[in-house]
PDB file of C-alpha atoms in Angstrom:
ATOM      1  CA  MET V 758      59.689 -27.554 -28.649  1.00 68.00           C
ATOM      2  CA  ILE V 759      60.295 -30.428 -31.065  1.00 79.00           C
ATOM      3  CA  ASP V 760      57.394 -30.847 -33.507  1.00 72.00           C
ATOM      4  CA  VAL V 761      57.754 -34.234 -35.200  1.00 78.00           C
ATOM      5  CA  LYS V 762      54.409 -33.742 -36.913  1.00 79.00           C
ATOM      6  CA  MET V 763      55.816 -30.667 -38.677  1.00 77.00           C
ATOM      7  CA  TRP V 764      58.870 -32.677 -39.703  1.00 79.00           C
ATOM      8  CA  GLY V 765      56.555 -35.093 -41.493  1.00 78.00           C
ATOM      9  CA  ARG V 766      54.604 -32.239 -43.067  1.00 77.00           C
ATOM     10  CA  ALA V 767      57.800 -30.591 -44.312  1.00 70.00           C
ATOM     11  CA  LEU V 768      58.978 -33.890 -45.800  1.00 74.00           C
ATOM     12  CA  ASN V 769      55.661 -34.304 -47.637  1.00 76.00           C
ATOM     13  CA  GLN V 770      55.008 -30.774 -48.947  1.00 71.00           C
ATOM     14  CA  MET V 771      56.224 -27.163 -48.891  1.00 71.00           C
ATOM     15  CA  PRO V 772      53.941 -25.541 -46.295  1.00 71.00           C
ATOM     16  CA  LYS V 773      53.141 -21.840 -46.114  1.00 71.00           C
ATOM     17  CA  LEU V 774      53.697 -20.431 -42.625  1.00 72.00           C
ATOM     18  CA  SER V 775      53.136 -17.141 -40.845  1.00 71.00           C
ATOM     19  CA  GLN V 776      55.893 -15.377 -38.911  1.00 80.00           C
ATOM     20  CA  HIS V 777      54.304 -16.523 -35.643  1.00 78.00           C
ATOM     21  CA  GLU V 778      54.148 -20.162 -36.787  1.00 77.00           C
ATOM     22  CA  TRP V 779      57.768 -19.992 -37.960  1.00 77.00           C
ATOM     23  CA  GLN V 780      59.000 -18.678 -34.632  1.00 82.00           C
ATOM     24  CA  ALA V 781      57.390 -21.643 -32.843  1.00 80.00           C
ATOM     25  CA  LEU V 782      59.320 -24.200 -34.923  1.00 83.00           C
ATOM     26  CA  ASP V 783      62.330 -26.163 -33.714  1.00 86.00           C
ATOM     27  CA  PRO V 784      65.628 -25.843 -35.676  1.00 88.00           C
ATOM     28  CA  VAL V 785      65.184 -29.168 -37.504  1.00 88.00           C
ATOM     29  CA  ALA V 786      61.720 -28.213 -38.744  1.00 85.00           C
ATOM     30  CA  ARG V 787      63.070 -24.842 -39.893  1.00 87.00           C
ATOM     31  CA  TRP V 788      65.895 -26.523 -41.774  1.00 89.00           C
ATOM     32  CA  LEU V 789      63.536 -29.014 -43.440  1.00 87.00           C
ATOM     33  CA  ILE V 790      61.267 -26.211 -44.632  1.00 86.00           C
ATOM     34  CA  ALA V 791      64.063 -23.833 -45.648  1.00 84.00           C
ATOM     35  CA  CYS V 792      65.818 -26.424 -47.821  1.00 86.00           C
ATOM     36  CA  ARG V 793      62.584 -27.774 -49.340  1.00 85.00           C
ATOM     37  CA  ALA V 794      63.072 -31.239 -47.892  1.00 84.00           C
ATOM     38  CA  SER V 795      59.945 -32.583 -49.620  1.00 84.00           C
ATOM     39  CA  VAL V 796      61.928 -32.948 -52.875  1.00 83.00           C
ATOM     40  CA  LEU V 797      64.894 -34.707 -51.264  1.00 88.00           C
ATOM     41  CA  PHE V 798      63.116 -38.061 -51.684  1.00 85.00           C
ATOM     42  CA  MET V 799      64.242 -38.022 -55.341  1.00 84.00           C
ATOM     43  CA  THR V 800      67.867 -37.838 -54.249  1.00 92.00           C
ATOM     44  CA  PHE V 801      67.363 -40.562 -51.662  1.00 93.00           C
ATOM     45  CA  THR V 802      65.792 -42.733 -54.360  1.00 91.00           C
ATOM     46  CA  ALA V 803      68.743 -42.140 -56.702  1.00 94.00           C
ATOM     47  CA  ALA V 804      71.225 -43.259 -54.035  1.00 95.00           C
ATOM     48  CA  ALA V 805      68.980 -46.197 -53.140  1.00 94.00           C
ATOM     49  CA  LEU V 806      68.930 -47.259 -56.788  1.00 95.00           C
ATOM     50  CA  GLY V 807      72.729 -47.117 -56.994  1.00 96.00           C
ATOM     51  CA  GLY V 808      72.920 -49.095 -53.755  1.00 96.00           C
ATOM     52  CA  LEU V 809      70.501 -51.715 -55.030  1.00 95.00           C
ATOM     53  CA  MET V 810      72.570 -52.190 -58.177  1.00 95.00           C
ATOM     54  CA  ALA V 811      75.732 -52.566 -56.067  1.00 96.00           C
ATOM     55  CA  TRP V 812      74.002 -55.120 -53.843  1.00 95.00           C
ATOM     56  CA  ARG V 813      72.858 -56.963 -56.970  1.00 93.00           C
ATOM     57  CA  ALA V 814      76.489 -57.109 -58.138  1.00 92.00           C
ATOM     58  CA  GLY V 815      77.768 -58.207 -54.721  1.00 93.00           C
ATOM     59  CA  PHE V 816      79.522 -54.947 -53.780  1.00 94.00           C
ATOM     60  CA  PHE V 817      77.203 -53.380 -51.193  1.00 94.00           C
ATOM     61  CA  GLN V 818      78.684 -51.854 -48.011  1.00 95.00           C
ATOM     62  CA  TRP V 819      76.420 -50.159 -45.451  1.00 95.00           C
ATOM     63  CA  ASP V 820      78.902 -47.541 -44.262  1.00 96.00           C
ATOM     64  CA  LEU V 821      79.756 -46.360 -47.770  1.00 96.00           C
ATOM     65  CA  TRP V 822      76.106 -46.312 -48.824  1.00 97.00           C
ATOM     66  CA  LEU V 823      74.915 -44.355 -45.773  1.00 97.00           C
ATOM     67  CA  ALA V 824      77.677 -41.784 -46.279  1.00 97.00           C
ATOM     68  CA  THR V 825      76.759 -41.551 -49.971  1.00 97.00           C
ATOM     69  CA  VAL V 826      73.017 -41.099 -49.479  1.00 96.00           C
ATOM     70  CA  LEU V 827      73.460 -38.544 -46.688  1.00 97.00           C
ATOM     71  CA  GLY V 828      76.156 -36.674 -48.615  1.00 96.00           C
ATOM     72  CA  LEU V 829      73.947 -36.449 -51.701  1.00 96.00           C
ATOM     73  CA  MET V 830      70.908 -35.318 -49.719  1.00 95.00           C
ATOM     74  CA  PHE V 831      72.863 -32.597 -47.914  1.00 96.00           C
ATOM     75  CA  ALA V 832      74.385 -31.517 -51.235  1.00 95.00           C
ATOM     76  CA  HIS V 833      70.878 -31.286 -52.739  1.00 94.00           C
ATOM     77  CA  ALA V 834      69.700 -29.301 -49.702  1.00 94.00           C
ATOM     78  CA  THR V 835      72.687 -26.969 -50.163  1.00 95.00           C
ATOM     79  CA  ASN V 836      71.696 -26.435 -53.792  1.00 92.00           C
ATOM     80  CA  ASN V 837      68.113 -25.590 -52.804  1.00 90.00           C
ATOM     81  CA  LEU V 838      69.320 -23.023 -50.265  1.00 91.00           C
ATOM     82  CA  LEU V 839      71.758 -21.492 -52.760  1.00 90.00           C
ATOM     83  CA  ASN V 840      69.002 -21.432 -55.375  1.00 85.00           C
ATOM     84  CA  ASP V 841      66.770 -19.354 -53.103  1.00 83.00           C
ATOM     85  CA  TYR V 842      69.617 -17.065 -52.077  1.00 84.00           C
ATOM     86  CA  THR V 843      70.794 -16.440 -55.645  1.00 83.00           C
ATOM     87  CA  ASP V 844      67.321 -15.781 -57.038  1.00 77.00           C
ATOM     88  CA  SER V 845      66.502 -13.555 -54.076  1.00 74.00           C
ATOM     89  CA  ARG V 846      69.668 -11.487 -54.479  1.00 79.00           C
ATOM     90  CA  ARG V 847      69.108 -11.160 -58.227  1.00 73.00           C
ATOM     91  CA  GLY V 848      65.544  -9.942 -57.639  1.00 70.00           C
ATOM     92  CA  ILE V 849      63.923 -12.947 -59.332  1.00 66.00           C
ATOM     93  CA  ASP V 850      61.851 -14.053 -56.324  1.00 60.00           C
ATOM     94  CA  LYS V 851      60.340 -10.634 -55.565  1.00 65.00           C
ATOM     95  CA  ASP V 852      56.785  -9.402 -56.174  1.00 59.00           C
ATOM     96  CA  ASN V 853      54.920 -12.658 -55.404  1.00 50.00           C
ATOM     97  CA  TYR V 854      56.903 -14.707 -57.900  1.00 54.00           C
ATOM     98  CA  TYR V 855      55.900 -18.372 -58.406  1.00 53.00           C
ATOM     99  CA  ARG V 856      58.436 -19.643 -55.895  1.00 55.00           C
ATOM    100  CA  ASN V 857      56.754 -17.583 -53.158  1.00 55.00           C
ATOM    101  CA  GLN V 858      53.248 -18.749 -53.990  1.00 57.00           C
ATOM    102  CA  TYR V 859      53.540 -22.509 -53.490  1.00 58.00           C
ATOM    103  CA  GLY V 860      55.921 -22.642 -50.517  1.00 63.00           C
ATOM    104  CA  VAL V 861      57.857 -20.737 -47.892  1.00 73.00           C
ATOM    105  CA  HIS V 862      60.765 -18.602 -49.085  1.00 72.00           C
ATOM    106  CA  VAL V 863      62.570 -17.863 -45.844  1.00 77.00           C
ATOM    107  CA  LEU V 864      64.386 -14.797 -47.204  1.00 77.00           C
ATOM    108  CA  GLU V 865      61.587 -13.199 -49.210  1.00 73.00           C
ATOM    109  CA  ASP V 866      59.044 -13.897 -46.455  1.00 69.00           C
ATOM    110  CA  GLY V 867      61.335 -12.351 -43.851  1.00 73.00           C
ATOM    111  CA  LEU V 868      61.506 -15.516 -41.738  1.00 79.00           C
ATOM    112  CA  MET V 869      65.318 -15.534 -41.607  1.00 82.00           C
ATOM    113  CA  ASP V 870      67.879 -12.773 -41.754  1.00 85.00           C
ATOM    114  CA  GLU V 871      70.986 -13.360 -43.866  1.00 86.00           C
ATOM    115  CA  GLY V 872      73.124 -14.255 -40.865  1.00 88.00           C
ATOM    116  CA  GLU V 873      70.821 -17.077 -39.773  1.00 89.00           C
ATOM    117  CA  PHE V 874      70.402 -18.218 -43.378  1.00 89.00           C
ATOM    118  CA  TRP V 875      74.172 -18.476 -43.887  1.00 93.00           C
ATOM    119  CA  ARG V 876      74.537 -20.470 -40.670  1.00 94.00           C
ATOM    120  CA  TYR V 877      72.023 -23.016 -41.966  1.00 92.00           C
ATOM    121  CA  LEU V 878      73.702 -23.033 -45.367  1.00 93.00           C
ATOM    122  CA  GLY V 879      77.199 -23.384 -43.889  1.00 95.00           C
ATOM    123  CA  ILE V 880      76.249 -26.329 -41.686  1.00 96.00           C
ATOM    124  CA  THR V 881      74.406 -28.046 -44.550  1.00 96.00           C
ATOM    125  CA  ALA V 882      77.260 -27.592 -47.028  1.00 95.00           C
ATOM    126  CA  GLY V 883      79.834 -28.519 -44.378  1.00 96.00           C
ATOM    127  CA  ILE V 884      78.170 -31.872 -43.683  1.00 97.00           C
ATOM    128  CA  ALA V 885      78.018 -32.611 -47.425  1.00 96.00           C
ATOM    129  CA  LEU V 886      81.718 -31.776 -47.823  1.00 95.00           C
ATOM    130  CA  LEU V 887      82.782 -33.851 -44.801  1.00 97.00           C
ATOM    131  CA  LEU V 888      80.894 -36.901 -46.057  1.00 97.00           C
ATOM    132  CA  GLY V 889      82.253 -36.405 -49.569  1.00 95.00           C
ATOM    133  CA  GLY V 890      85.792 -36.064 -48.231  1.00 95.00           C
ATOM    134  CA  TRP V 891      85.469 -39.290 -46.255  1.00 96.00           C
ATOM    135  CA  LEU V 892      84.225 -41.128 -49.356  1.00 96.00           C
ATOM    136  CA  ILE V 893      87.163 -39.798 -51.402  1.00 94.00           C
ATOM    137  CA  TYR V 894      89.528 -41.058 -48.694  1.00 93.00           C
ATOM    138  CA  GLN V 895      87.856 -44.477 -48.719  1.00 92.00           C
ATOM    139  CA  ARG V 896      87.504 -44.948 -52.474  1.00 88.00           C
ATOM    140  CA  SER V 897      89.750 -42.502 -54.409  1.00 83.00           C
ATOM    141  CA  GLY V 898      89.665 -43.178 -58.175  1.00 87.00           C
ATOM    142  CA  LEU V 899      86.780 -41.363 -59.863  1.00 90.00           C
ATOM    143  CA  THR V 900      85.212 -40.402 -56.527  1.00 92.00           C
ATOM    144  CA  LEU V 901      86.941 -37.006 -56.472  1.00 92.00           C
ATOM    145  CA  ASP V 902      85.933 -36.316 -60.073  1.00 94.00           C
ATOM    146  CA  LEU V 903      82.320 -37.215 -59.316  1.00 92.00           C
ATOM    147  CA  MET V 904      82.313 -34.969 -56.255  1.00 92.00           C
ATOM    148  CA  LEU V 905      83.801 -32.057 -58.203  1.00 92.00           C
ATOM    149  CA  ALA V 906      81.177 -32.507 -60.918  1.00 93.00           C
ATOM    150  CA  GLY V 907      78.460 -32.504 -58.267  1.00 90.00           C
ATOM    151  CA  ALA V 908      79.920 -29.369 -56.667  1.00 90.00           C
ATOM    152  CA  PHE V 909      79.862 -27.637 -60.053  1.00 92.00           C
ATOM    153  CA  PHE V 910      76.124 -28.245 -60.434  1.00 90.00           C
ATOM    154  CA  VAL V 911      75.404 -27.283 -56.812  1.00 86.00           C
ATOM    155  CA  LEU V 912      77.170 -23.950 -57.282  1.00 85.00           C
ATOM    156  CA  PHE V 913      76.187 -23.064 -60.833  1.00 88.00           C
ATOM    157  CA  TYR V 914      72.775 -24.651 -61.486  1.00 86.00           C
ATOM    158  CA  THR V 915      70.812 -21.566 -60.442  1.00 81.00           C
ATOM    159  CA  TRP V 916      73.092 -19.231 -62.342  1.00 82.00           C
ATOM    160  CA  PRO V 917      74.149 -19.404 -65.103  1.00 88.00           C
ATOM    161  CA  LEU V 918      72.861 -22.874 -66.147  1.00 89.00           C
ATOM    162  CA  LYS V 919      69.167 -22.308 -65.399  1.00 87.00           C
ATOM    163  CA  TYR V 920      69.248 -18.862 -67.024  1.00 88.00           C
ATOM    164  CA  TYR V 921      70.485 -20.191 -70.373  1.00 91.00           C
ATOM    165  CA  GLY V 922      68.448 -23.324 -70.999  1.00 91.00           C
ATOM    166  CA  MET V 923      70.944 -25.727 -69.424  1.00 92.00           C
ATOM    167  CA  GLY V 924      69.155 -26.399 -66.136  1.00 90.00           C
ATOM    168  CA  GLU V 925      66.939 -29.197 -67.460  1.00 94.00           C
ATOM    169  CA  PRO V 926      69.772 -31.171 -69.154  1.00 94.00           C
ATOM    170  CA  ALA V 927      71.785 -30.703 -65.944  1.00 94.00           C
ATOM    171  CA  VAL V 928      69.032 -32.357 -63.879  1.00 93.00           C
ATOM    172  CA  LEU V 929      68.947 -35.334 -66.263  1.00 95.00           C
ATOM    173  CA  LEU V 930      72.711 -35.732 -65.905  1.00 95.00           C
ATOM    174  CA  VAL V 931      72.792 -35.190 -62.131  1.00 94.00           C
ATOM    175  CA  TRP V 932      69.910 -37.468 -61.123  1.00 92.00           C
ATOM    176  CA  GLY V 933      71.023 -40.107 -63.600  1.00 94.00           C
ATOM    177  CA  PRO V 934      74.691 -40.951 -64.277  1.00 95.00           C
ATOM    178  CA  LEU V 935      76.072 -38.668 -61.572  1.00 95.00           C
ATOM    179  CA  MET V 936      73.895 -39.730 -58.626  1.00 95.00           C
ATOM    180  CA  VAL V 937      72.863 -43.281 -59.528  1.00 96.00           C
ATOM    181  CA  GLY V 938      75.988 -44.181 -61.466  1.00 96.00           C
ATOM    182  CA  GLY V 939      78.181 -42.376 -58.945  1.00 96.00           C
ATOM    183  CA  SER V 940      76.554 -44.159 -55.976  1.00 96.00           C
ATOM    184  CA  TYR V 941      77.191 -47.471 -57.691  1.00 97.00           C
ATOM    185  CA  TYR V 942      80.813 -46.512 -58.390  1.00 96.00           C
ATOM    186  CA  VAL V 943      81.515 -45.539 -54.779  1.00 95.00           C
ATOM    187  CA  LEU V 944      80.207 -48.914 -53.597  1.00 95.00           C
ATOM    188  CA  ALA V 945      81.563 -51.123 -56.376  1.00 94.00           C
ATOM    189  CA  GLY V 946      84.798 -49.308 -57.210  1.00 92.00           C
ATOM    190  CA  GLN V 947      84.034 -49.563 -60.932  1.00 93.00           C
ATOM    191  CA  TRP V 948      81.791 -47.914 -63.503  1.00 94.00           C
ATOM    192  CA  SER V 949      78.827 -49.778 -65.059  1.00 94.00           C
ATOM    193  CA  TRP V 950      77.208 -48.751 -68.334  1.00 93.00           C
ATOM    194  CA  ASP V 951      74.191 -50.956 -67.597  1.00 92.00           C
ATOM    195  CA  VAL V 952      73.648 -48.913 -64.425  1.00 94.00           C
ATOM    196  CA  THR V 953      74.178 -45.713 -66.422  1.00 94.00           C
ATOM    197  CA  TRP V 954      71.412 -46.576 -68.881  1.00 94.00           C
ATOM    198  CA  LEU V 955      69.160 -47.666 -66.039  1.00 95.00           C
ATOM    199  CA  SER V 956      69.839 -44.371 -64.264  1.00 96.00           C
ATOM    200  CA  LEU V 957      68.374 -42.451 -67.205  1.00 96.00           C
ATOM    201  CA  VAL V 958      65.035 -44.212 -66.724  1.00 96.00           C
ATOM    202  CA  PHE V 959      64.922 -42.827 -63.204  1.00 95.00           C
ATOM    203  CA  ALA V 960      66.414 -39.397 -64.009  1.00 96.00           C
ATOM    204  CA  LEU V 961      63.805 -38.671 -66.664  1.00 97.00           C
ATOM    205  CA  GLY V 962      61.249 -38.505 -63.808  1.00 94.00           C
ATOM    206  CA  PRO V 963      62.783 -35.532 -61.936  1.00 92.00           C
ATOM    207  CA  THR V 964      63.509 -33.917 -65.312  1.00 96.00           C
ATOM    208  CA  THR V 965      59.823 -34.046 -66.299  1.00 97.00           C
ATOM    209  CA  VAL V 966      58.899 -32.470 -62.948  1.00 93.00           C
ATOM    210  CA  LEU V 967      61.359 -29.615 -63.463  1.00 93.00           C
ATOM    211  CA  PHE V 968      60.314 -29.209 -67.096  1.00 95.00           C
ATOM    212  CA  GLY V 969      56.691 -29.056 -65.960  1.00 95.00           C
ATOM    213  CA  LYS V 970      57.476 -26.453 -63.294  1.00 91.00           C
ATOM    214  CA  HIS V 971      59.377 -24.277 -65.735  1.00 94.00           C
ATOM    215  CA  THR V 972      56.485 -24.607 -68.191  1.00 96.00           C
ATOM    216  CA  ASP V 973      54.064 -23.538 -65.445  1.00 93.00           C
ATOM    217  CA  LYS V 974      56.020 -20.346 -64.846  1.00 89.00           C
ATOM    218  CA  LEU V 975      57.142 -19.797 -68.418  1.00 91.00           C
ATOM    219  CA  GLU V 976      55.680 -16.287 -68.712  1.00 89.00           C
ATOM    220  CA  ALA V 977      56.958 -15.263 -65.281  1.00 85.00           C
ATOM    221  CA  ASP V 978      60.461 -16.487 -66.130  1.00 87.00           C
ATOM    222  CA  LYS V 979      60.382 -14.759 -69.503  1.00 90.00           C
ATOM    223  CA  GLY V 980      59.448 -11.505 -67.798  1.00 85.00           C
ATOM    224  CA  LYS V 981      62.372 -11.901 -65.370  1.00 84.00           C
ATOM    225  CA  GLY V 982      64.894 -12.752 -68.108  1.00 87.00           C
ATOM    226  CA  VAL V 983      65.303 -16.355 -66.952  1.00 88.00           C
ATOM    227  CA  ASN V 984      65.643 -18.315 -70.196  1.00 93.00           C
ATOM    228  CA  THR V 985      64.834 -21.844 -69.086  1.00 94.00           C
ATOM    229  CA  LEU V 986      64.440 -24.461 -71.805  1.00 95.00           C
ATOM    230  CA  PRO V 987      60.607 -24.108 -71.780  1.00 96.00           C
ATOM    231  CA  VAL V 988      61.019 -20.337 -72.278  1.00 96.00           C
ATOM    232  CA  ILE V 989      63.207 -21.075 -75.305  1.00 96.00           C
ATOM    233  CA  LEU V 990      60.918 -23.786 -76.706  1.00 96.00           C
ATOM    234  CA  GLY V 991      57.531 -22.244 -75.893  1.00 95.00           C
ATOM    235  CA  GLU V 992      54.649 -23.874 -74.040  1.00 94.00           C
ATOM    236  CA  THR V 993      53.394 -26.241 -76.769  1.00 96.00           C
ATOM    237  CA  ARG V 994      56.810 -27.753 -77.501  1.00 97.00           C
ATOM    238  CA  SER V 995      57.547 -27.928 -73.785  1.00 97.00           C
ATOM    239  CA  ARG V 996      54.373 -29.890 -73.115  1.00 97.00           C
ATOM    240  CA  ASP V 997      55.264 -32.226 -75.975  1.00 97.00           C
ATOM    241  CA  SER V 998      58.803 -32.607 -74.596  1.00 97.00           C
ATOM    242  CA  VAL V 999      57.490 -33.838 -71.242  1.00 97.00           C
ATOM    243  CA  LEU V1000      55.314 -36.450 -72.970  1.00 97.00           C
ATOM    244  CA  ILE V1001      58.303 -37.596 -75.050  1.00 97.00           C
ATOM    245  CA  MET V1002      60.418 -37.993 -71.908  1.00 98.00           C
ATOM    246  CA  ILE V1003      57.667 -39.988 -70.189  1.00 97.00           C
ATOM    247  CA  ALA V1004      57.353 -42.253 -73.232  1.00 97.00           C
ATOM    248  CA  ALA V1005      61.142 -42.679 -73.202  1.00 97.00           C
ATOM    249  CA  GLN V1006      60.990 -44.049 -69.638  1.00 97.00           C
ATOM    250  CA  TYR V1007      58.765 -46.933 -70.711  1.00 98.00           C
ATOM    251  CA  LEU V1008      60.666 -47.538 -73.949  1.00 97.00           C
ATOM    252  CA  LEU V1009      64.018 -47.648 -72.125  1.00 96.00           C
ATOM    253  CA  CYS V1010      62.627 -50.260 -69.731  1.00 96.00           C
ATOM    254  CA  LEU V1011      61.491 -52.352 -72.685  1.00 97.00           C
ATOM    255  CA  ALA V1012      64.914 -51.979 -74.321  1.00 96.00           C
ATOM    256  CA  LEU V1013      66.791 -52.979 -71.148  1.00 95.00           C
ATOM    257  CA  VAL V1014      64.675 -56.128 -70.827  1.00 96.00           C
ATOM    258  CA  ALA V1015      64.868 -56.964 -74.545  1.00 96.00           C
ATOM    259  CA  GLY V1016      68.645 -56.484 -74.453  1.00 93.00           C
ATOM    260  CA  GLY V1017      69.001 -58.888 -71.539  1.00 92.00           C
ATOM    261  CA  SER V1018      70.448 -56.373 -69.062  1.00 90.00           C
ATOM    262  CA  PHE V1019      67.451 -56.855 -66.751  1.00 93.00           C
ATOM    263  CA  GLY V1020      64.653 -59.367 -66.425  1.00 94.00           C
ATOM    264  CA  TRP V1021      60.918 -59.251 -67.021  1.00 95.00           C
ATOM    265  CA  PRO V1022      60.019 -57.841 -63.547  1.00 96.00           C
ATOM    266  CA  LEU V1023      61.216 -54.435 -64.787  1.00 95.00           C
ATOM    267  CA  LEU V1024      58.119 -54.434 -66.997  1.00 96.00           C
ATOM    268  CA  LEU V1025      56.047 -53.903 -63.851  1.00 96.00           C
ATOM    269  CA  VAL V1026      56.185 -50.222 -64.846  1.00 97.00           C
ATOM    270  CA  LEU V1027      53.663 -51.048 -67.579  1.00 97.00           C
ATOM    271  CA  ALA V1028      51.031 -51.359 -64.835  1.00 97.00           C
ATOM    272  CA  ASN V1029      51.046 -47.561 -64.801  1.00 96.00           C
ATOM    273  CA  LEU V1030      49.922 -47.292 -68.433  1.00 96.00           C
ATOM    274  CA  PRO V1031      46.207 -46.876 -67.529  1.00 95.00           C
ATOM    275  CA  ASN V1032      47.121 -43.559 -65.871  1.00 94.00           C
ATOM    276  CA  LEU V1033      48.665 -42.135 -69.033  1.00 95.00           C
ATOM    277  CA  PRO V1034      45.456 -41.090 -70.888  1.00 96.00           C
ATOM    278  CA  GLY V1035      44.665 -38.625 -68.108  1.00 94.00           C
ATOM    279  CA  LEU V1036      48.207 -37.255 -68.269  1.00 95.00           C
ATOM    280  CA  LEU V1037      47.917 -36.926 -72.044  1.00 95.00           C
ATOM    281  CA  ARG V1038      44.727 -34.869 -71.627  1.00 95.00           C
ATOM    282  CA  ILE V1039      46.456 -32.514 -69.172  1.00 95.00           C
ATOM    283  CA  TYR V1040      49.514 -32.006 -71.366  1.00 96.00           C
ATOM    284  CA  GLY V1041      47.452 -31.859 -74.545  1.00 95.00           C
ATOM    285  CA  GLN V1042      46.094 -28.411 -73.755  1.00 94.00           C
ATOM    286  CA  PRO V1043      47.342 -25.104 -72.282  1.00 94.00           C
ATOM    287  CA  LYS V1044      47.394 -24.474 -68.559  1.00 93.00           C
ATOM    288  CA  PRO V1045      44.027 -23.194 -67.243  1.00 92.00           C
ATOM    289  CA  ALA V1046      43.799 -19.571 -66.142  1.00 88.00           C
ATOM    290  CA  ALA V1047      42.785 -20.572 -62.610  1.00 88.00           C
ATOM    291  CA  ALA V1048      42.807 -23.722 -60.511  1.00 88.00           C
ATOM    292  CA  PRO V1049      39.824 -26.045 -61.129  1.00 90.00           C
ATOM    293  CA  GLU V1050      37.365 -26.382 -58.241  1.00 85.00           C
ATOM    294  CA  ASN V1051      38.541 -29.860 -57.257  1.00 86.00           C
ATOM    295  CA  PHE V1052      42.269 -29.024 -57.425  1.00 86.00           C
ATOM    296  CA  PRO V1053      44.045 -29.744 -54.095  1.00 84.00           C
ATOM    297  CA  ASP V1054      44.898 -26.787 -51.881  1.00 77.00           C
ATOM    298  CA  GLY V1055      48.472 -25.564 -51.577  1.00 71.00           C
ATOM    299  CA  ILE V1056      49.627 -26.617 -55.064  1.00 80.00           C
ATOM    300  CA  TRP V1057      48.416 -23.937 -57.482  1.00 82.00           C
ATOM    301  CA  PRO V1058      49.916 -22.156 -59.446  1.00 83.00           C
ATOM    302  CA  LEU V1059      51.841 -25.376 -60.164  1.00 86.00           C
ATOM    303  CA  TRP V1060      49.902 -27.396 -62.740  1.00 93.00           C
ATOM    304  CA  PHE V1061      51.978 -29.346 -65.249  1.00 96.00           C
ATOM    305  CA  SER V1062      54.641 -30.041 -62.627  1.00 92.00           C
ATOM    306  CA  ALA V1063      52.028 -31.350 -60.178  1.00 91.00           C
ATOM    307  CA  PHE V1064      50.842 -33.981 -62.648  1.00 95.00           C
ATOM    308  CA  ALA V1065      54.416 -34.827 -63.685  1.00 95.00           C
ATOM    309  CA  PHE V1066      55.277 -35.211 -59.988  1.00 90.00           C
ATOM    310  CA  ARG V1067      52.387 -37.623 -59.449  1.00 92.00           C
ATOM    311  CA  HIS V1068      53.378 -39.695 -62.496  1.00 95.00           C
ATOM    312  CA  THR V1069      57.001 -39.757 -61.330  1.00 92.00           C
ATOM    313  CA  ARG V1070      56.014 -41.115 -57.911  1.00 89.00           C
ATOM    314  CA  GLN V1071      53.768 -43.772 -59.445  1.00 93.00           C
ATOM    315  CA  PHE V1072      56.302 -44.812 -62.084  1.00 96.00           C
ATOM    316  CA  THR V1073      59.293 -44.771 -59.739  1.00 93.00           C
ATOM    317  CA  THR V1074      57.484 -46.922 -57.163  1.00 92.00           C
ATOM    318  CA  LEU V1075      56.761 -49.591 -59.788  1.00 96.00           C
ATOM    319  CA  PHE V1076      60.243 -49.210 -61.264  1.00 96.00           C
ATOM    320  CA  LEU V1077      61.939 -49.864 -57.921  1.00 93.00           C
ATOM    321  CA  LEU V1078      59.613 -52.755 -57.075  1.00 95.00           C
ATOM    322  CA  GLY V1079      60.423 -54.320 -60.441  1.00 96.00           C
ATOM    323  CA  LEU V1080      64.158 -53.927 -59.873  1.00 95.00           C
ATOM    324  CA  VAL V1081      63.952 -55.405 -56.367  1.00 94.00           C
ATOM    325  CA  ALA V1082      61.937 -58.349 -57.685  1.00 95.00           C
ATOM    326  CA  ASP V1083      64.351 -58.877 -60.562  1.00 94.00           C
ATOM    327  CA  THR V1084      67.303 -58.764 -58.154  1.00 92.00           C
ATOM    328  CA  LEU V1085      65.727 -61.270 -55.759  1.00 91.00           C
ATOM    329  CA  ILE V1086      64.730 -63.644 -58.568  1.00 88.00           C
ATOM    330  CA  GLY V1087      68.153 -63.357 -60.151  1.00 74.00           C
TER     331      GLY V1087
END
């Protein structure tokens, strides 16, 4: 039976489900939960940003944009599935590891056998490849290179990049120049350095979320031999790094306006400044040993990443509104 309500829940969070609840789900709901669809909004936003910049420059085409956004989202979903499979096979996600505590892990929780998992993964990756192939046929040029770069990160983010402190820089590159700049290129047929710099403003958001998550599970990762950048830097420097990246988002917006690349509406992001003192307090001290009484259910043991995620949503909303306003005024 189709459960649209569960679709919405899976798109909004990573729910924990019993075996009985899982068995009652329709295939779409299972796919949305298995691939952690709640984080796909960041990929959609990246493609939307590239599309907006192409529209601003007079190059927008609906068919190319829809193929781009769907291809990127299915590629991201493929990466999430491969991430879970790789970490499960390497023994990282065993023994109530962080990944199992804040959401369903279909393999570790015994909700899917490997055969069913690979069918979901094959269909997801197949759709991404078909859409990417069609875009290469339509655009050629750098499109193949961009797709190959994306495939590299899909296949090798979990291992070895994440294990050797390269996962966080990879996210900055993927959600910035590769996704936003690449979406613009597919639509416009040319590269734009203004769009590239703008893409970094957006990409710093997902990077702070990942940095926060890896800081949350720093000790667990260290014990498993997963040397993320926060493991290498330590908690204090990692917390400081997130604050530096958040500050860089606002400073880059100021620089883009001062340099004349974009107009004053981009400064709408400054409306989020009143929320920063609370974020500074959170990142100014170590993670608490247990969730505070008023902390929302279903999020702990995520702490730093939860607050980075909330800031990213607030900032990105204002950022996109400012860009739309600037485009319409221009």
